[in-house]
Amino acid sequence: MKNWTIGKRVSILCALLISFIVICGAVAVIGLLNISSNLREIATRSVPALEELSKIQGGVLEARGSTLMMAVPGMGNVKALQKQRMAKIHAYVSANFKSYESGITDPQDRRQFDALHTAVEQYFAMCENFRVLATDNKVPDAVNLYSTTGHTAYTAMKKAMAAEVKFNNERAAQQLAAGSRAMRHAIELMSWLAFGAFLGGCILAYIVIKGINESLRHSVNEVAAFAQQARGAADQLAASSNQLATGSSEQAATLEETSASSHQISAMTTRNAENATAASRLMAEVDTRMTEAGTRLEAMVESMSAIDSSSRKIGSIMKVIDEIAFQTNLLALNAAVEAARAGEAGAGFAVVADEVRALAQRCAEAARNTSSLIEESVTNAKVGTERIEGVTSVIHSVAGHAARVRNVVDEVSAGAQEQDRGNQQIKSALEALEMMTQTTAATAEESAAASAQLQAQAKAMEAVVIDLSVLVQ
């Protein structure tokens, strides 16, 4: 319970008091329900039962009077209507019997009701016999019947009626007594509960208030100690804040000078990076041009090789032409020999053979000349190809050196750019540090002001602690 909050303690106290009130209310409601049940039983059963018994008794008395009137001389008109009158009385009594019977729940009530009903029916049967005798002018016999059988039936009816009335009166008295007992018990229980609630509430209130006072007293002592510590800490914080503000101002001035120097270095590094980037672009262009020249020389070498191959093919063709010319010359000689043998008949053919031989000789000579030219062209093409291959080798070598130079320039450019980024980072770091220093200086000044406020609040807290101490003592 020592660790409970004040709100929890008060809530539990209120909950207990409310519980006592609810219990008292429940007891009162239960008592009222019991009383209501008993009164309802009296109102719905006992009182109506007594009323119905009274009606039955009234009907029997009316039947008795009407029956005795028939024994009086000169009552002829009464005798004529007696049968109808008795039928109405009997129906009236029977209706009340049925109404009473519908509410019977007790075995004793059932037995007494049956005895009463039997006695009344016997009495009405005697009355009917009396009416018949009186109507037949047998009055002495009728009087004798009434004095014997009628008296016995009427006495039994009165006895049974008295028993039923007594039973219903006793039942009503029991219900009333039960209601009174329920009310008395409810009042006693509510009184004890109210006393217990009052006593328990006082005890709980004392315990809760005592616990709250002890908790508040302990809290006040702790707050007092904390207020003293807070005041000492505020004094130390104020001194530290003043020193921090002075140091931050000096550091801000130094960082401002360092930042200016860093700006100059950053500008120079940026220019170097730009120059290195331009040199890298130029070397890339030179490398591209050298690669293009090498590609074109390789294409030229391939073209010279194709020319050499074509020249060799032409030489082969010229050899074929030379052989054809030689064969043609032989054929022309054979034709001339055959023409000479023919004499005059072959003279014309001999002329043609001479022309063919001359043409074959010219073709052979032209083929030899062309072969010489082709061999010379092949030789020249071979020499040109060798020279171009040498130039191509030189260009490839130059391109390789240019690529290495480009790599070196790229590395220099990358280093310059990296150096520029490093300088930019240093510049940004210095600017951030300068801003942080300025912020620190401003914060130190604010801390000094806050320390002053904290000192004032600590003094105010000490005053509040004194007031609380007065309340809980």
Short mmCIF file of C-alpha atoms in Angstrom, two decimals:
data_model
loop_
_atom_site.label_atom_id
_atom_site.label_comp_id
_atom_site.label_asym_id
_atom_site.label_seq_id
_atom_site.Cartn_x
_atom_site.Cartn_y
_atom_site.Cartn_z
CA MET A 1 0.00 0.00 0.00
CA LYS A 2 2.97 2.29 0.52
CA ASN A 3 3.64 2.24 -3.22
CA TRP A 4 0.05 3.16 -4.13
CA THR A 5 -0.64 6.59 -5.63
CA ILE A 6 -2.91 9.10 -3.90
CA GLY A 7 -5.49 8.72 -6.66
CA LYS A 8 -5.46 4.94 -6.23
CA ARG A 9 -5.87 5.20 -2.46
CA VAL A 10 -8.77 7.66 -2.71
CA SER A 11 -10.34 5.56 -5.48
CA ILE A 12 -10.18 2.41 -3.34
CA LEU A 13 -11.68 4.27 -0.36
CA CYS A 14 -14.53 5.59 -2.52
CA ALA A 15 -15.02 2.14 -4.07
CA LEU A 16 -15.33 0.53 -0.62
CA LEU A 17 -17.81 3.17 0.57
CA ILE A 18 -19.83 2.78 -2.63
CA SER A 19 -19.75 -1.00 -2.12
CA PHE A 20 -21.20 -0.58 1.38
CA ILE A 21 -23.91 1.69 -0.03
CA VAL A 22 -24.69 -0.79 -2.81
CA ILE A 23 -24.88 -3.65 -0.29
CA CYS A 24 -27.25 -1.63 1.90
CA GLY A 25 -29.37 -0.83 -1.14
CA ALA A 26 -29.40 -4.49 -2.17
CA VAL A 27 -30.47 -5.56 1.33
CA ALA A 28 -33.22 -2.94 1.28
CA VAL A 29 -34.40 -4.05 -2.14
CA ILE A 30 -34.41 -7.73 -1.11
CA GLY A 31 -36.38 -6.86 2.05
CA LEU A 32 -38.88 -4.79 0.07
CA LEU A 33 -39.24 -7.62 -2.45
CA ASN A 34 -40.00 -10.07 0.37
CA ILE A 35 -42.52 -7.67 1.89
CA SER A 36 -44.04 -7.07 -1.55
CA SER A 37 -44.31 -10.82 -2.11
CA ASN A 38 -46.07 -11.34 1.23
CA LEU A 39 -48.44 -8.41 0.66
CA ARG A 40 -49.15 -9.64 -2.87
CA GLU A 41 -50.01 -13.08 -1.47
CA ILE A 42 -52.39 -11.48 1.03
CA ALA A 43 -53.94 -9.21 -1.60
CA THR A 44 -54.24 -11.82 -4.34
CA ARG A 45 -55.14 -14.92 -2.31
CA SER A 46 -56.08 -14.42 1.34
CA VAL A 47 -58.37 -11.39 0.96
CA PRO A 48 -60.15 -12.68 -2.20
CA ALA A 49 -60.53 -16.11 -0.55
CA LEU A 50 -62.20 -14.58 2.52
CA GLU A 51 -64.42 -12.50 0.25
CA GLU A 52 -65.47 -15.59 -1.73
CA LEU A 53 -66.12 -17.52 1.51
CA SER A 54 -68.23 -14.62 2.71
CA LYS A 55 -70.26 -14.71 -0.53
CA ILE A 56 -70.70 -18.47 -0.20
CA GLN A 57 -71.85 -18.07 3.39
CA GLY A 58 -74.21 -15.28 2.34
CA GLY A 59 -75.66 -17.49 -0.41
CA VAL A 60 -76.22 -20.32 2.08
CA LEU A 61 -77.93 -17.98 4.54
CA GLU A 62 -80.14 -16.62 1.76
CA ALA A 63 -81.03 -20.19 0.76
CA ARG A 64 -81.84 -20.98 4.41
CA GLY A 65 -84.14 -17.99 4.77
CA SER A 66 -85.89 -18.67 1.48
CA THR A 67 -86.37 -22.32 2.45
CA LEU A 68 -87.87 -21.46 5.87
CA MET A 69 -90.28 -18.99 4.23
CA MET A 70 -91.97 -21.93 2.50
CA ALA A 71 -93.11 -23.26 5.90
CA VAL A 72 -95.05 -20.07 6.65
CA PRO A 73 -98.81 -20.36 5.89
CA GLY A 74 -100.17 -18.10 3.11
CA MET A 75 -96.90 -17.88 1.18
CA GLY A 76 -98.19 -19.47 -2.01
CA ASN A 77 -96.52 -16.98 -4.29
CA VAL A 78 -93.16 -17.66 -2.58
CA LYS A 79 -93.55 -21.40 -3.05
CA ALA A 80 -94.19 -20.92 -6.78
CA LEU A 81 -90.93 -18.99 -7.30
CA GLN A 82 -88.80 -20.96 -4.84
CA LYS A 83 -87.40 -23.38 -7.41
CA GLN A 84 -86.07 -20.59 -9.65
CA ARG A 85 -84.80 -18.62 -6.68
CA MET A 86 -82.92 -21.60 -5.26
CA ALA A 87 -81.43 -22.35 -8.70
CA LYS A 88 -80.01 -18.79 -8.88
CA ILE A 89 -78.65 -19.00 -5.34
CA HIS A 90 -77.08 -22.37 -6.04
CA ALA A 91 -75.49 -21.06 -9.27
CA TYR A 92 -74.16 -18.03 -7.40
CA VAL A 93 -72.63 -20.21 -4.68
CA SER A 94 -71.17 -22.64 -7.25
CA ALA A 95 -69.51 -19.77 -9.12
CA ASN A 96 -67.80 -18.60 -5.94
CA PHE A 97 -66.73 -22.17 -5.19
CA LYS A 98 -65.07 -22.41 -8.64
CA SER A 99 -63.36 -19.07 -8.17
CA TYR A 100 -62.04 -20.15 -4.77
CA GLU A 101 -60.94 -23.56 -6.09
CA SER A 102 -58.85 -22.00 -8.89
CA GLY A 103 -56.48 -20.50 -6.33
CA ILE A 104 -55.95 -23.54 -4.09
CA THR A 105 -52.30 -24.59 -3.73
CA ASP A 106 -52.16 -25.95 -0.17
CA PRO A 107 -53.20 -29.60 0.58
CA GLN A 108 -54.90 -28.60 3.83
CA ASP A 109 -56.84 -25.92 2.01
CA ARG A 110 -57.90 -28.53 -0.55
CA ARG A 111 -59.17 -30.91 2.16
CA GLN A 112 -61.10 -28.20 3.97
CA PHE A 113 -62.52 -26.90 0.68
CA ASP A 114 -63.78 -30.37 -0.26
CA ALA A 115 -65.43 -30.76 3.17
CA LEU A 116 -67.10 -27.34 2.85
CA HIS A 117 -68.23 -27.99 -0.71
CA THR A 118 -69.72 -31.36 0.29
CA ALA A 119 -71.54 -29.85 3.29
CA VAL A 120 -72.99 -27.01 1.18
CA GLU A 121 -74.15 -29.39 -1.55
CA GLN A 122 -75.82 -31.59 1.11
CA TYR A 123 -77.50 -28.53 2.54
CA PHE A 124 -78.81 -27.46 -0.88
CA ALA A 125 -80.06 -31.03 -1.45
CA MET A 126 -81.94 -30.83 1.89
CA CYS A 127 -83.42 -27.47 0.84
CA GLU A 128 -84.67 -28.99 -2.43
CA ASN A 129 -86.34 -31.86 -0.50
CA PHE A 130 -87.83 -29.30 1.90
CA ARG A 131 -89.25 -27.31 -1.07
CA VAL A 132 -90.85 -30.44 -2.55
CA LEU A 133 -92.51 -31.38 0.78
CA ALA A 134 -93.70 -27.82 1.41
CA THR A 135 -95.09 -27.55 -2.10
CA ASP A 136 -97.04 -30.77 -1.53
CA ASN A 137 -98.42 -29.21 1.71
CA LYS A 138 -96.45 -31.66 3.84
CA VAL A 139 -95.22 -28.94 6.14
CA PRO A 140 -94.79 -31.14 9.24
CA ASP A 141 -92.63 -33.54 7.27
CA ALA A 142 -90.67 -30.61 5.86
CA VAL A 143 -90.16 -29.16 9.33
CA ASN A 144 -89.06 -32.55 10.60
CA LEU A 145 -86.59 -32.85 7.69
CA TYR A 146 -85.14 -29.46 8.43
CA SER A 147 -84.85 -30.21 12.17
CA THR A 148 -82.91 -33.40 11.60
CA THR A 149 -81.07 -33.64 8.30
CA GLY A 150 -81.11 -29.90 7.66
CA HIS A 151 -79.72 -29.06 11.06
CA THR A 152 -76.95 -31.63 10.67
CA ALA A 153 -76.01 -30.34 7.18
CA TYR A 154 -76.12 -26.72 8.28
CA THR A 155 -73.95 -27.46 11.34
CA ALA A 156 -71.39 -29.31 9.15
CA MET A 157 -71.41 -26.38 6.71
CA LYS A 158 -70.82 -23.85 9.48
CA LYS A 159 -67.99 -25.94 10.90
CA ALA A 160 -66.30 -26.33 7.49
CA MET A 161 -66.82 -22.61 6.76
CA ALA A 162 -65.27 -21.67 10.10
CA ALA A 163 -62.28 -23.93 9.37
CA GLU A 164 -61.75 -22.34 5.92
CA VAL A 165 -62.07 -18.81 7.30
CA LYS A 166 -59.66 -19.66 10.09
CA PHE A 167 -57.20 -21.18 7.59
CA ASN A 168 -57.27 -18.08 5.39
CA ASN A 169 -57.01 -15.75 8.36
CA GLU A 170 -54.05 -17.70 9.69
CA ARG A 171 -52.43 -17.69 6.24
CA ALA A 172 -52.90 -13.92 5.97
CA ALA A 173 -51.49 -13.51 9.48
CA GLN A 174 -48.48 -15.67 8.54
CA GLN A 175 -47.86 -13.62 5.38
CA LEU A 176 -48.16 -10.42 7.37
CA ALA A 177 -45.81 -11.76 10.04
CA ALA A 178 -43.33 -12.88 7.36
CA GLY A 179 -43.46 -9.41 5.83
CA SER A 180 -42.90 -7.85 9.24
CA ARG A 181 -39.96 -10.20 9.92
CA ALA A 182 -38.47 -9.38 6.50
CA MET A 183 -38.82 -5.68 7.20
CA ARG A 184 -37.32 -6.06 10.68
CA HIS A 185 -34.41 -8.14 9.35
CA ALA A 186 -33.81 -5.65 6.54
CA ILE A 187 -33.82 -2.75 8.99
CA GLU A 188 -31.47 -4.56 11.38
CA LEU A 189 -29.12 -5.61 8.59
CA MET A 190 -29.13 -2.13 7.05
CA SER A 191 -28.44 -0.64 10.49
CA TRP A 192 -25.47 -2.95 11.05
CA LEU A 193 -24.21 -2.35 7.53
CA ALA A 194 -24.56 1.41 7.94
CA PHE A 195 -22.70 1.24 11.26
CA GLY A 196 -20.04 -0.99 9.68
CA ALA A 197 -19.77 1.35 6.70
CA PHE A 198 -19.41 4.35 9.00
CA LEU A 199 -16.83 2.64 11.21
CA GLY A 200 -14.95 1.11 8.26
CA GLY A 201 -15.06 4.41 6.38
CA CYS A 202 -13.60 6.24 9.36
CA ILE A 203 -10.84 3.64 9.76
CA LEU A 204 -10.05 3.56 6.05
CA ALA A 205 -10.15 7.35 5.84
CA TYR A 206 -7.73 7.58 8.77
CA ILE A 207 -5.40 5.00 7.20
CA VAL A 208 -5.53 6.61 3.76
CA ILE A 209 -5.08 10.15 5.06
CA LYS A 210 -2.23 9.03 7.29
CA GLY A 211 -0.56 7.25 4.37
CA ILE A 212 -1.05 10.29 2.13
CA ASN A 213 0.47 12.58 4.76
CA GLU A 214 3.46 10.27 5.18
CA SER A 215 3.93 10.06 1.41
CA LEU A 216 3.61 13.83 1.06
CA ARG A 217 6.01 14.39 3.95
CA HIS A 218 8.54 12.03 2.37
CA SER A 219 8.03 13.69 -1.03
CA VAL A 220 8.44 17.17 0.49
CA ASN A 221 11.75 16.12 2.07
CA GLU A 222 12.96 14.72 -1.24
CA VAL A 223 11.80 17.83 -3.12
CA ALA A 224 13.61 20.02 -0.59
CA ALA A 225 16.83 18.07 -1.10
CA PHE A 226 16.34 18.20 -4.85
CA ALA A 227 15.73 21.97 -4.70
CA GLN A 228 19.03 22.46 -2.88
CA GLN A 229 20.84 20.26 -5.39
CA ALA A 230 19.14 22.05 -8.27
CA ARG A 231 20.23 25.41 -6.92
CA GLY A 232 23.84 24.24 -6.63
CA ALA A 233 23.71 22.72 -10.10
CA ALA A 234 22.24 25.95 -11.46
CA ASP A 235 25.15 27.93 -10.02
CA GLN A 236 27.69 25.54 -11.56
CA LEU A 237 25.82 25.55 -14.86
CA ALA A 238 25.80 29.35 -14.97
CA ALA A 239 29.59 29.50 -14.46
CA SER A 240 30.21 26.77 -17.06
CA SER A 241 27.88 28.47 -19.54
CA ASN A 242 29.76 31.77 -19.23
CA GLN A 243 33.11 30.03 -19.82
CA LEU A 244 31.67 28.10 -22.75
CA ALA A 245 30.28 31.28 -24.32
CA THR A 246 33.71 33.00 -24.11
CA GLY A 247 35.57 29.97 -25.55
CA SER A 248 32.99 29.54 -28.31
CA SER A 249 33.38 33.17 -29.41
CA GLU A 250 37.17 32.80 -29.66
CA GLN A 251 36.87 29.49 -31.52
CA ALA A 252 34.37 31.05 -33.95
CA ALA A 253 36.87 33.80 -34.87
CA THR A 254 39.65 31.22 -35.46
CA LEU A 255 37.40 29.05 -37.58
CA GLU A 256 36.39 32.07 -39.67
CA GLU A 257 40.06 32.69 -40.61
CA THR A 258 40.60 28.98 -41.35
CA SER A 259 37.49 28.95 -43.53
CA ALA A 260 38.81 31.89 -45.62
CA SER A 261 42.12 30.03 -46.27
CA SER A 262 40.19 26.90 -47.15
CA HIS A 263 38.16 28.87 -49.71
CA GLN A 264 41.37 29.99 -51.48
CA ILE A 265 42.81 26.45 -51.55
CA SER A 266 39.51 25.13 -52.84
CA ALA A 267 39.47 27.68 -55.70
CA MET A 268 43.03 26.70 -56.78
CA THR A 269 42.21 23.00 -56.60
CA THR A 270 39.09 23.56 -58.69
CA ARG A 271 41.13 25.27 -61.44
CA ASN A 272 43.68 22.40 -61.42
CA ALA A 273 40.88 19.88 -61.71
CA GLU A 274 39.37 21.77 -64.63
CA ASN A 275 42.75 21.90 -66.47
CA ALA A 276 43.35 18.20 -65.85
CA THR A 277 39.88 17.44 -67.18
CA ALA A 278 40.57 19.49 -70.36
CA ALA A 279 43.91 17.66 -70.89
CA SER A 280 42.13 14.34 -70.43
CA ARG A 281 39.57 15.29 -73.07
CA LEU A 282 42.37 16.30 -75.54
CA MET A 283 44.26 13.03 -74.97
CA ALA A 284 41.02 11.14 -75.48
CA GLU A 285 40.57 12.92 -78.82
CA VAL A 286 44.21 12.14 -79.83
CA ASP A 287 43.67 8.51 -78.88
CA THR A 288 40.52 8.44 -80.99
CA ARG A 289 42.33 9.95 -84.00
CA MET A 290 45.26 7.53 -83.70
CA THR A 291 42.88 4.60 -83.44
CA GLU A 292 41.03 5.84 -86.53
CA ALA A 293 44.34 6.21 -88.48
CA GLY A 294 45.39 2.69 -87.48
CA THR A 295 42.01 1.36 -88.60
CA ARG A 296 42.32 3.08 -91.99
CA LEU A 297 45.91 1.84 -92.51
CA GLU A 298 44.77 -1.68 -91.71
CA ALA A 299 42.05 -1.27 -94.33
CA MET A 300 44.68 -0.03 -96.80
CA VAL A 301 46.88 -3.04 -96.09
CA GLU A 302 43.89 -5.28 -96.71
CA SER A 303 43.27 -3.43 -100.01
CA MET A 304 46.92 -3.88 -101.08
CA SER A 305 46.70 -7.54 -100.25
CA ALA A 306 43.57 -7.77 -102.37
CA ILE A 307 45.39 -6.03 -105.27
CA ASP A 308 48.32 -8.45 -104.93
CA SER A 309 45.92 -11.38 -104.97
CA SER A 310 44.12 -9.99 -108.03
CA SER A 311 47.45 -9.40 -109.84
CA ARG A 312 48.45 -12.98 -109.19
CA LYS A 313 45.14 -14.16 -110.60
CA ILE A 314 45.64 -11.96 -113.70
CA GLY A 315 49.16 -13.44 -114.17
CA SER A 316 47.65 -16.90 -114.13
CA ILE A 317 45.09 -15.80 -116.70
CA MET A 318 47.85 -14.34 -118.94
CA LYS A 319 49.72 -17.64 -118.83
CA VAL A 320 46.56 -19.33 -120.00
CA ILE A 321 46.26 -16.78 -122.83
CA ASP A 322 49.96 -17.37 -123.79
CA GLU A 323 49.36 -21.11 -123.94
CA ILE A 324 46.23 -20.54 -126.05
CA ALA A 325 48.28 -18.34 -128.45
CA PHE A 326 50.99 -21.03 -128.69
CA GLN A 327 48.40 -23.69 -129.46
CA THR A 328 46.77 -21.37 -132.01
CA ASN A 329 50.18 -20.83 -133.68
CA LEU A 330 50.70 -24.59 -133.91
CA LEU A 331 47.26 -25.02 -135.37
CA ALA A 332 48.00 -22.27 -137.92
CA LEU A 333 51.25 -24.00 -138.93
CA ASN A 334 49.39 -27.27 -139.37
CA ALA A 335 46.76 -25.49 -141.43
CA ALA A 336 49.45 -23.93 -143.66
CA VAL A 337 51.06 -27.32 -144.22
CA GLU A 338 47.72 -28.81 -145.16
CA ALA A 339 47.01 -25.84 -147.49
CA ALA A 340 50.34 -26.30 -149.23
CA ARG A 341 49.49 -29.90 -149.80
CA ALA A 342 46.20 -28.92 -151.29
CA GLY A 343 47.79 -26.69 -153.89
CA GLU A 344 45.64 -24.08 -155.44
CA ALA A 345 42.53 -25.33 -153.70
CA GLY A 346 44.12 -24.57 -150.32
CA ALA A 347 45.60 -21.19 -151.32
CA GLY A 348 42.76 -19.23 -149.64
CA PHE A 349 42.97 -21.32 -146.54
CA ALA A 350 46.75 -20.72 -146.39
CA VAL A 351 46.16 -16.96 -146.29
CA VAL A 352 43.76 -17.38 -143.38
CA ALA A 353 46.22 -19.62 -141.60
CA ASP A 354 48.94 -16.99 -141.96
CA GLU A 355 46.64 -14.35 -140.50
CA VAL A 356 45.71 -16.58 -137.60
CA ARG A 357 49.38 -17.36 -136.90
CA ALA A 358 50.21 -13.62 -136.99
CA LEU A 359 47.33 -12.89 -134.60
CA ALA A 360 48.45 -15.68 -132.28
CA GLN A 361 51.99 -14.29 -132.24
CA ARG A 362 50.69 -10.80 -131.36
CA CYS A 363 48.51 -12.26 -128.59
CA ALA A 364 51.48 -14.12 -127.18
CA GLU A 365 53.63 -10.98 -127.29
CA ALA A 366 50.87 -8.92 -125.64
CA ALA A 367 50.45 -11.59 -122.96
CA ARG A 368 54.20 -11.56 -122.26
CA ASN A 369 54.20 -7.75 -121.99
CA THR A 370 51.15 -7.82 -119.73
CA SER A 371 52.73 -10.49 -117.53
CA SER A 372 55.83 -8.32 -117.14
CA LEU A 373 53.68 -5.36 -116.11
CA ILE A 374 51.68 -7.49 -113.71
CA GLU A 375 54.82 -8.90 -112.10
CA GLU A 376 56.10 -5.35 -111.68
CA SER A 377 52.76 -4.31 -110.15
CA VAL A 378 52.83 -7.28 -107.78
CA THR A 379 56.37 -6.37 -106.73
CA ASN A 380 55.38 -2.74 -106.16
CA ALA A 381 52.22 -3.79 -104.26
CA LYS A 382 54.29 -6.07 -102.01
CA VAL A 383 56.75 -3.26 -101.29
CA GLY A 384 53.82 -0.87 -100.59
CA THR A 385 52.18 -3.39 -98.32
CA GLU A 386 55.38 -3.85 -96.32
CA ARG A 387 55.79 -0.09 -95.97
CA ILE A 388 52.16 0.39 -94.93
CA GLU A 389 52.51 -2.42 -92.40
CA GLY A 390 55.54 -0.62 -90.98
CA VAL A 391 53.59 2.63 -90.77
CA THR A 392 50.68 0.77 -89.17
CA SER A 393 53.02 -0.73 -86.58
CA VAL A 394 54.41 2.71 -85.80
CA ILE A 395 50.91 4.18 -85.52
CA HIS A 396 49.83 1.34 -83.22
CA SER A 397 52.88 1.99 -81.07
CA VAL A 398 52.08 5.70 -80.96
CA ALA A 399 48.44 4.89 -80.14
CA GLY A 400 49.60 2.66 -77.27
CA HIS A 401 51.80 5.45 -75.89
CA ALA A 402 48.92 7.90 -76.33
CA ALA A 403 46.60 5.54 -74.42
CA ARG A 404 49.14 5.30 -71.58
CA VAL A 405 49.51 9.06 -71.57
CA ARG A 406 45.72 9.34 -71.51
CA ASN A 407 45.56 6.95 -68.55
CA VAL A 408 48.15 9.04 -66.73
CA VAL A 409 46.21 12.22 -67.54
CA ASP A 410 42.97 10.53 -66.40
CA GLU A 411 44.63 9.54 -63.14
CA VAL A 412 45.88 13.09 -62.69
CA SER A 413 42.38 14.40 -63.49
CA ALA A 414 40.78 11.92 -61.10
CA GLY A 415 43.28 12.86 -58.40
CA ALA A 416 42.59 16.54 -58.99
CA GLN A 417 38.84 15.94 -58.82
CA GLU A 418 39.24 13.82 -55.69
CA GLN A 419 41.39 16.55 -54.19
CA ASP A 420 38.75 19.09 -55.18
CA ARG A 421 36.03 16.97 -53.52
CA GLY A 422 38.20 16.61 -50.44
CA ASN A 423 38.71 20.36 -50.33
CA GLN A 424 34.97 20.85 -50.78
CA GLN A 425 34.31 18.46 -47.89
CA ILE A 426 36.89 20.27 -45.78
CA LYS A 427 35.24 23.53 -46.75
CA SER A 428 31.80 22.17 -45.86
CA ALA A 429 33.12 20.71 -42.61
CA LEU A 430 34.71 24.03 -41.68
CA GLU A 431 31.50 25.88 -42.52
CA ALA A 432 29.48 23.37 -40.49
CA LEU A 433 31.98 23.61 -37.64
CA GLU A 434 31.78 27.39 -37.81
CA MET A 435 27.99 27.22 -37.70
CA MET A 436 28.13 24.72 -34.85
CA THR A 437 30.54 26.97 -33.00
CA GLN A 438 28.26 29.95 -33.49
CA THR A 439 25.30 27.82 -32.42
CA THR A 440 27.27 26.62 -29.41
CA ALA A 441 28.06 30.22 -28.50
CA ALA A 442 24.40 31.18 -28.82
CA THR A 443 23.38 28.07 -26.87
CA ALA A 444 25.92 28.89 -24.19
CA GLU A 445 24.44 32.35 -23.85
CA GLU A 446 20.95 30.85 -23.71
CA SER A 447 22.19 28.32 -21.14
CA ALA A 448 23.53 31.16 -19.04
CA ALA A 449 20.13 32.85 -19.19
CA ALA A 450 18.39 29.54 -18.44
CA SER A 451 20.74 28.99 -15.51
CA ALA A 452 19.69 32.31 -14.09
CA GLN A 453 16.04 31.32 -14.49
CA LEU A 454 16.81 27.92 -12.93
CA GLN A 455 18.36 29.66 -9.93
CA ALA A 456 15.21 31.73 -9.55
CA GLN A 457 13.00 28.63 -9.92
CA ALA A 458 15.12 26.76 -7.36
CA LYS A 459 14.54 29.58 -4.89
CA ALA A 460 10.81 29.51 -5.67
CA MET A 461 10.80 25.71 -5.19
CA GLU A 462 12.42 26.09 -1.79
CA ALA A 463 9.63 28.49 -0.84
CA VAL A 464 6.99 25.99 -2.04
CA VAL A 465 8.71 23.22 -0.07
CA ILE A 466 8.49 25.34 3.07
CA ASP A 467 4.73 25.85 2.48
CA LEU A 468 4.19 22.11 1.91
CA SER A 469 6.17 21.30 5.04
CA VAL A 470 3.79 23.48 7.02
CA LEU A 471 0.79 21.60 5.55
CA VAL A 472 2.03 18.07 6.32
CA GLN A 473 3.56 18.68 9.74
#
